[in-house]
Every structure is written in structure tokens, then in C-alpha cells.
Amino acid sequence: DTGVSQDPRHKITKRGQNVTFRCDPISEHNRLYWYRQTLGQGPEFLTYFQNEAQLEKSRLLSDRFSAERPKGSFSTLEIQRTEQGDSAMYLCASSLAETQYFGPGTRLLVL
Amino acid sequence: GENVEQHPSTLSVQEGDSAVIKCTYSDSASNYFPWYKQELGKGPQLIIDIRSNVGEKKDQRIAVTLNKTAKHFSLHITETQPEDSAVYFCALPKAGNMLTFGGGTRLMVKP
């Protein structure tokens, strides 16, 4: 499978714990995006990388959130001191140009 | 910022009937209009897209029409099948290509 992959697919954690998600984009794609999707809503943009540079961050991305793409390939999204309101599906997408291809998502549940 | 309104929010059709979903937008600079299908527990999957230099694009049972003057674009599914049941999202790119999504349409195809 040469599509976008995400790991883990599901994560249950207790409030206050840190979690880290990984995204592996389609191999030749230089652009990588993170989105968050809550139940019944469309995905909302969080942040965007072009190669290793983080070019844009949404106001949704609080100080507890950090994303990296150290070598311009895979990316990680870390949430520190998780809160119940962080429970959502975290989606990664990649692109070469305007067409974005999404991964299967990581569903986070904060208890 | 970009505002995308999607209607209807739910749509129930009989197998074999057609389904139409419409999105309206406000940013006249938009020139790329994708549609995504999301099945339960999965990431959004691109099903068709259109660029502003054409008014209609068709791919088998799926078509998208674009009216730039009126600032709306629509997804048309003909001869619906039960496997078409899913949530459909329109989206618009902003600077940097991050997508703004519509609110989604839950399509139910009754056999």
C-alpha cells in the first residue's frame, strides 16, 4: 500500500498524559497536513509542512500541541497534558500540488 | 476566512435514484474544488475534483458541476448503490493549500 499511513489507529489515554501520533506520507509528496475531526463535523486544519518547514499553524493548535517533520518525510504530532476536549480523529494528508490524499486517521479518546 | 456551506446535511434516496449535494462559497479566488467521501472509521477519500477552467466533470456515475458566477459547485451521483452510503464533504483550498471543508452530507441509499 503506497498511500498515507498513520500510527496508531486508535489511542485511549487518561487526562493529563502525553500522546504522540505518526504520519507517513506518500513517498514523493513534499507537503504534509494535519487536520482534526470531531464527530459529525468536517476536518479542521491544524498545521502544514512543506518539506521540513512548518509553514502554517491554525489557532486551533494550542501550546500543548507540537508537530515536527524532521527530515521532510514522516511527521509526528504530539499533544501534551491531554484534555477531554482533545478527543477526536486526527487526520494526516499529503500532496505534491493541490490534491490532498488522506490517511486513515488516529482516533484519540481522552478519559 | 473562507466560508463553505453544504446542503443538505442528510439525504436519503432509494437505490437507483440520483443524489445531488451542493456547496456554496464566498472566496471568488477559489479555482480548485474537490469532493471527498468518508466511510465510517476511515479517512476522507477523494472521489472527484474540478478546476475553474471547466464547468462540469464526469467519472462514471459521479459528476461535479461548477458555477463560478453563482459561487457554487455540486456533486451528482447517478444510479445510487448501497455502497455509496457515506458522508460526503466538499472542500476549498486556502493559501498553502490547506482545505476548508463543508459541514458534510450523510447519504443513505436504501436497497
Tab-separated table of C-alpha atoms in Angstrom:
chain	number	residue	atom	x	y	z
A	1	ASP	CA	0.000	0.000	0.000
A	2	THR	CA	1.614	3.275	-1.098
A	3	GLY	CA	-0.960	5.588	0.457
A	4	VAL	CA	-0.705	7.765	3.544
A	5	SER	CA	-0.325	5.722	6.722
A	6	GLN	CA	-0.910	6.719	10.320
A	7	ASP	CA	0.013	5.078	13.574
A	8	PRO	CA	-1.573	4.226	15.909
A	9	ARG	CA	-5.082	3.874	14.532
A	10	HIS	CA	-6.602	4.169	17.991
A	11	LYS	CA	-5.355	5.632	21.247
A	12	ILE	CA	-7.030	5.741	24.637
A	13	THR	CA	-5.321	7.818	27.266
A	14	LYS	CA	-6.035	9.410	30.610
A	15	ARG	CA	-6.370	13.140	31.007
A	16	GLY	CA	-3.022	14.767	31.619
A	17	GLN	CA	-0.969	12.207	29.713
A	18	ASN	CA	1.085	12.991	26.611
A	19	VAL	CA	0.422	11.262	23.305
A	20	THR	CA	2.310	11.175	20.015
A	21	PHE	CA	0.972	10.240	16.602
A	22	ARG	CA	2.937	9.434	13.486
A	23	CYS	CA	2.136	10.057	9.826
A	24	ASP	CA	3.980	8.610	6.834
A	25	PRO	CA	3.016	10.478	3.665
A	26	ILE	CA	3.062	9.212	0.096
A	27	SER	CA	6.774	8.970	-0.609
A	28	GLU	CA	7.289	11.711	-3.191
A	29	HIS	CA	4.896	14.208	-1.585
A	30	ASN	CA	6.611	17.299	-0.193
A	31	ARG	CA	3.521	18.764	1.500
A	32	LEU	CA	2.047	17.313	4.667
A	33	TYR	CA	-1.005	18.456	6.612
A	34	TRP	CA	-2.611	17.641	9.935
A	35	TYR	CA	-6.341	18.008	10.498
A	36	ARG	CA	-8.641	17.288	13.415
A	37	GLN	CA	-12.154	15.940	13.016
A	38	THR	CA	-14.778	15.724	15.728
A	39	LEU	CA	-17.913	13.638	15.461
A	40	GLY	CA	-20.362	14.932	12.893
A	41	GLN	CA	-18.057	17.665	11.630
A	42	GLY	CA	-15.744	18.144	8.696
A	43	PRO	CA	-11.974	18.036	9.202
A	44	GLU	CA	-10.395	21.248	10.534
A	45	PHE	CA	-6.914	22.317	9.539
A	46	LEU	CA	-4.224	22.223	12.233
A	47	THR	CA	-0.847	22.661	10.567
A	48	TYR	CA	1.049	22.373	7.277
A	49	PHE	CA	4.597	21.417	6.296
A	50	GLN	CA	6.412	21.917	3.060
A	51	ASN	CA	9.355	19.545	3.255
A	52	GLU	CA	10.674	20.011	6.818
A	53	ALA	CA	9.431	23.579	7.246
A	54	GLN	CA	6.249	24.162	9.232
A	55	LEU	CA	4.667	26.972	7.232
A	56	GLU	CA	1.321	27.480	8.892
A	57	LYS	CA	-0.412	26.730	12.176
A	58	SER	CA	-4.069	27.121	12.945
A	59	ARG	CA	-5.291	28.949	16.027
A	60	LEU	CA	-6.729	25.530	16.965
A	61	LEU	CA	-3.169	24.388	17.622
A	62	SER	CA	-2.705	25.399	21.241
A	63	ASP	CA	0.640	25.464	23.046
A	64	ARG	CA	0.040	21.867	24.126
A	65	PHE	CA	0.269	20.726	20.517
A	66	SER	CA	3.519	20.395	18.606
A	67	ALA	CA	4.250	18.921	15.219
A	68	GLU	CA	7.507	18.062	13.538
A	69	ARG	CA	8.704	16.766	10.221
A	70	PRO	CA	12.424	16.463	10.875
A	71	LYS	CA	13.705	15.163	7.549
A	72	GLY	CA	10.844	16.174	5.320
A	73	SER	CA	9.433	12.666	5.292
A	74	PHE	CA	7.314	11.355	8.193
A	75	SER	CA	5.718	13.700	10.701
A	76	THR	CA	4.750	13.462	14.356
A	77	LEU	CA	2.020	15.284	16.230
A	78	GLU	CA	2.367	15.434	19.993
A	79	ILE	CA	-0.285	16.530	22.447
A	80	GLN	CA	0.911	17.291	25.950
A	81	ARG	CA	-1.267	17.214	29.048
A	82	THR	CA	-4.248	15.867	27.140
A	83	GLU	CA	-7.726	17.139	27.937
A	84	GLN	CA	-11.091	15.508	27.283
A	85	GLY	CA	-11.729	18.106	24.600
A	86	ASP	CA	-8.790	16.698	22.631
A	87	SER	CA	-10.811	13.566	21.884
A	88	ALA	CA	-11.155	13.487	18.111
A	89	MET	CA	-9.906	11.853	14.928
A	90	TYR	CA	-6.515	13.226	13.887
A	91	LEU	CA	-6.030	13.046	10.148
A	92	CYS	CA	-2.880	13.430	8.115
A	93	ALA	CA	-2.819	14.265	4.414
A	94	SER	CA	-0.068	14.713	1.860
A	95	SER	CA	0.181	16.281	-1.574
A	96	LEU	CA	2.513	17.246	-4.390
A	97	ALA	CA	0.245	20.040	-5.590
A	98	GLU	CA	-3.362	20.862	-4.758
A	99	THR	CA	-4.821	17.365	-4.464
A	100	GLN	CA	-4.576	16.093	-0.899
A	101	TYR	CA	-4.665	12.400	-0.026
A	102	PHE	CA	-5.712	11.457	3.469
A	103	GLY	CA	-4.590	8.694	5.753
A	104	PRO	CA	-6.951	6.533	7.816
A	105	GLY	CA	-6.624	8.749	10.876
A	106	THR	CA	-5.802	8.199	14.541
A	107	ARG	CA	-8.812	8.181	16.811
A	108	LEU	CA	-7.958	9.619	20.230
A	109	LEU	CA	-10.118	9.144	23.296
A	110	VAL	CA	-9.142	11.026	26.432
A	111	LEU	CA	-10.753	9.657	29.591
B	1	GLY	CA	-11.700	33.393	6.018
B	2	GLU	CA	-13.284	31.087	3.501
B	3	ASN	CA	-16.845	30.019	4.273
B	4	VAL	CA	-18.226	26.855	2.694
B	5	GLU	CA	-21.859	25.918	3.153
B	6	GLN	CA	-23.009	22.436	2.241
B	7	HIS	CA	-26.570	21.210	1.775
B	8	PRO	CA	-28.354	19.042	2.595
B	9	SER	CA	-26.871	17.702	5.821
B	10	THR	CA	-28.631	14.373	5.332
B	11	LEU	CA	-30.002	12.786	2.199
B	12	SER	CA	-31.890	9.529	1.899
B	13	VAL	CA	-32.546	8.043	-1.535
B	14	GLN	CA	-33.794	4.785	-2.924
B	15	GLU	CA	-31.259	2.571	-4.675
B	16	GLY	CA	-31.071	3.542	-8.323
B	17	ASP	CA	-32.155	7.144	-7.744
B	18	SER	CA	-29.867	10.152	-8.146
B	19	ALA	CA	-28.376	12.245	-5.352
B	20	VAL	CA	-27.262	15.859	-5.544
B	21	ILE	CA	-25.229	17.722	-2.938
B	22	LYS	CA	-24.483	21.432	-3.240
B	23	CYS	CA	-21.812	23.684	-1.780
B	24	THR	CA	-21.681	27.457	-1.884
B	25	TYR	CA	-18.605	29.539	-1.145
B	26	SER	CA	-17.609	33.148	-0.740
B	27	ASP	CA	-13.999	33.457	-1.952
B	28	SER	CA	-14.001	34.290	-5.658
B	29	ALA	CA	-10.297	33.427	-5.915
B	30	SER	CA	-11.022	29.710	-5.464
B	31	ASN	CA	-10.091	27.673	-8.532
B	32	TYR	CA	-9.967	24.080	-7.293
B	33	PHE	CA	-12.991	22.236	-5.957
B	34	PRO	CA	-12.594	18.690	-4.566
B	35	TRP	CA	-15.177	16.278	-3.189
B	36	TYR	CA	-14.376	13.635	-0.590
B	37	LYS	CA	-16.227	10.518	0.545
B	38	GLN	CA	-15.757	9.337	4.125
B	39	GLU	CA	-16.890	5.942	5.313
B	40	LEU	CA	-17.272	5.125	8.976
B	41	GLY	CA	-13.939	4.891	10.759
B	42	LYS	CA	-11.912	5.849	7.691
B	43	GLY	CA	-10.184	8.936	6.385
B	44	PRO	CA	-11.712	11.065	3.616
B	45	GLN	CA	-11.169	9.693	0.129
B	46	LEU	CA	-11.010	11.999	-2.889
B	47	ILE	CA	-13.680	10.946	-5.370
B	48	ILE	CA	-13.674	13.777	-7.905
B	49	ASP	CA	-12.404	17.304	-8.322
B	50	ILE	CA	-12.858	20.150	-10.764
B	51	ARG	CA	-10.842	23.172	-11.701
B	52	SER	CA	-12.242	26.558	-12.608
B	53	ASN	CA	-11.424	26.277	-16.291
B	54	VAL	CA	-14.196	23.698	-16.782
B	55	GLY	CA	-17.871	23.737	-15.820
B	56	GLU	CA	-18.500	20.004	-15.489
B	57	LYS	CA	-16.522	16.831	-14.989
B	58	LYS	CA	-17.811	13.286	-15.022
B	59	ASP	CA	-16.358	9.994	-13.843
B	60	GLN	CA	-18.717	7.052	-14.377
B	61	ARG	CA	-21.677	7.591	-12.018
B	62	ILE	CA	-20.180	10.661	-10.369
B	63	ALA	CA	-20.150	14.187	-11.757
B	64	VAL	CA	-19.314	17.626	-10.431
B	65	THR	CA	-20.657	20.886	-11.819
B	66	LEU	CA	-19.261	24.324	-11.131
B	67	ASN	CA	-20.918	27.725	-11.402
B	68	LYS	CA	-18.286	30.323	-10.632
B	69	THR	CA	-20.618	33.252	-11.206
B	70	ALA	CA	-23.037	31.998	-8.575
B	71	LYS	CA	-20.174	30.582	-6.457
B	72	HIS	CA	-21.471	27.082	-6.046
B	73	PHE	CA	-20.468	23.582	-7.057
B	74	SER	CA	-22.421	20.370	-6.838
B	75	LEU	CA	-21.822	16.635	-6.635
B	76	HIS	CA	-24.129	14.406	-8.640
B	77	ILE	CA	-24.329	10.663	-8.100
B	78	THR	CA	-26.496	8.715	-10.530
B	79	GLU	CA	-27.831	5.164	-10.199
B	80	THR	CA	-27.018	5.143	-6.496
B	81	GLN	CA	-25.992	1.884	-4.849
B	82	PRO	CA	-25.936	0.892	-1.168
B	83	GLU	CA	-22.131	1.189	-1.159
B	84	ASP	CA	-22.500	4.888	-1.954
B	85	SER	CA	-23.805	5.347	1.600
B	86	ALA	CA	-21.254	7.526	3.392
B	87	VAL	CA	-20.590	11.123	4.425
B	88	TYR	CA	-19.603	13.406	1.565
B	89	PHE	CA	-17.607	16.606	2.006
B	90	CYS	CA	-16.881	19.441	-0.361
B	91	ALA	CA	-13.719	21.418	0.290
B	92	LEU	CA	-11.915	24.554	-0.811
B	93	PRO	CA	-8.195	25.277	-0.631
B	94	LYS	CA	-6.814	28.369	1.030
B	95	ALA	CA	-3.323	29.813	0.686
B	96	GLY	CA	-0.850	26.996	1.233
B	97	ASN	CA	-3.484	24.557	0.051
B	98	MET	CA	-4.941	23.825	3.465
B	99	LEU	CA	-8.539	22.778	2.903
B	100	THR	CA	-11.671	24.281	4.386
B	101	PHE	CA	-14.404	21.638	4.464
B	102	GLY	CA	-18.141	21.918	4.241
B	103	GLY	CA	-20.244	20.532	7.049
B	104	GLY	CA	-20.790	17.200	5.311
B	105	THR	CA	-23.777	15.338	3.878
B	106	ARG	CA	-24.759	11.947	5.204
B	107	LEU	CA	-26.058	9.996	2.237
B	108	MET	CA	-28.126	6.904	2.890
B	109	VAL	CA	-29.028	4.676	-0.040
B	110	LYS	CA	-31.867	2.332	0.780
B	111	PRO	CA	-31.867	-1.010	-1.039
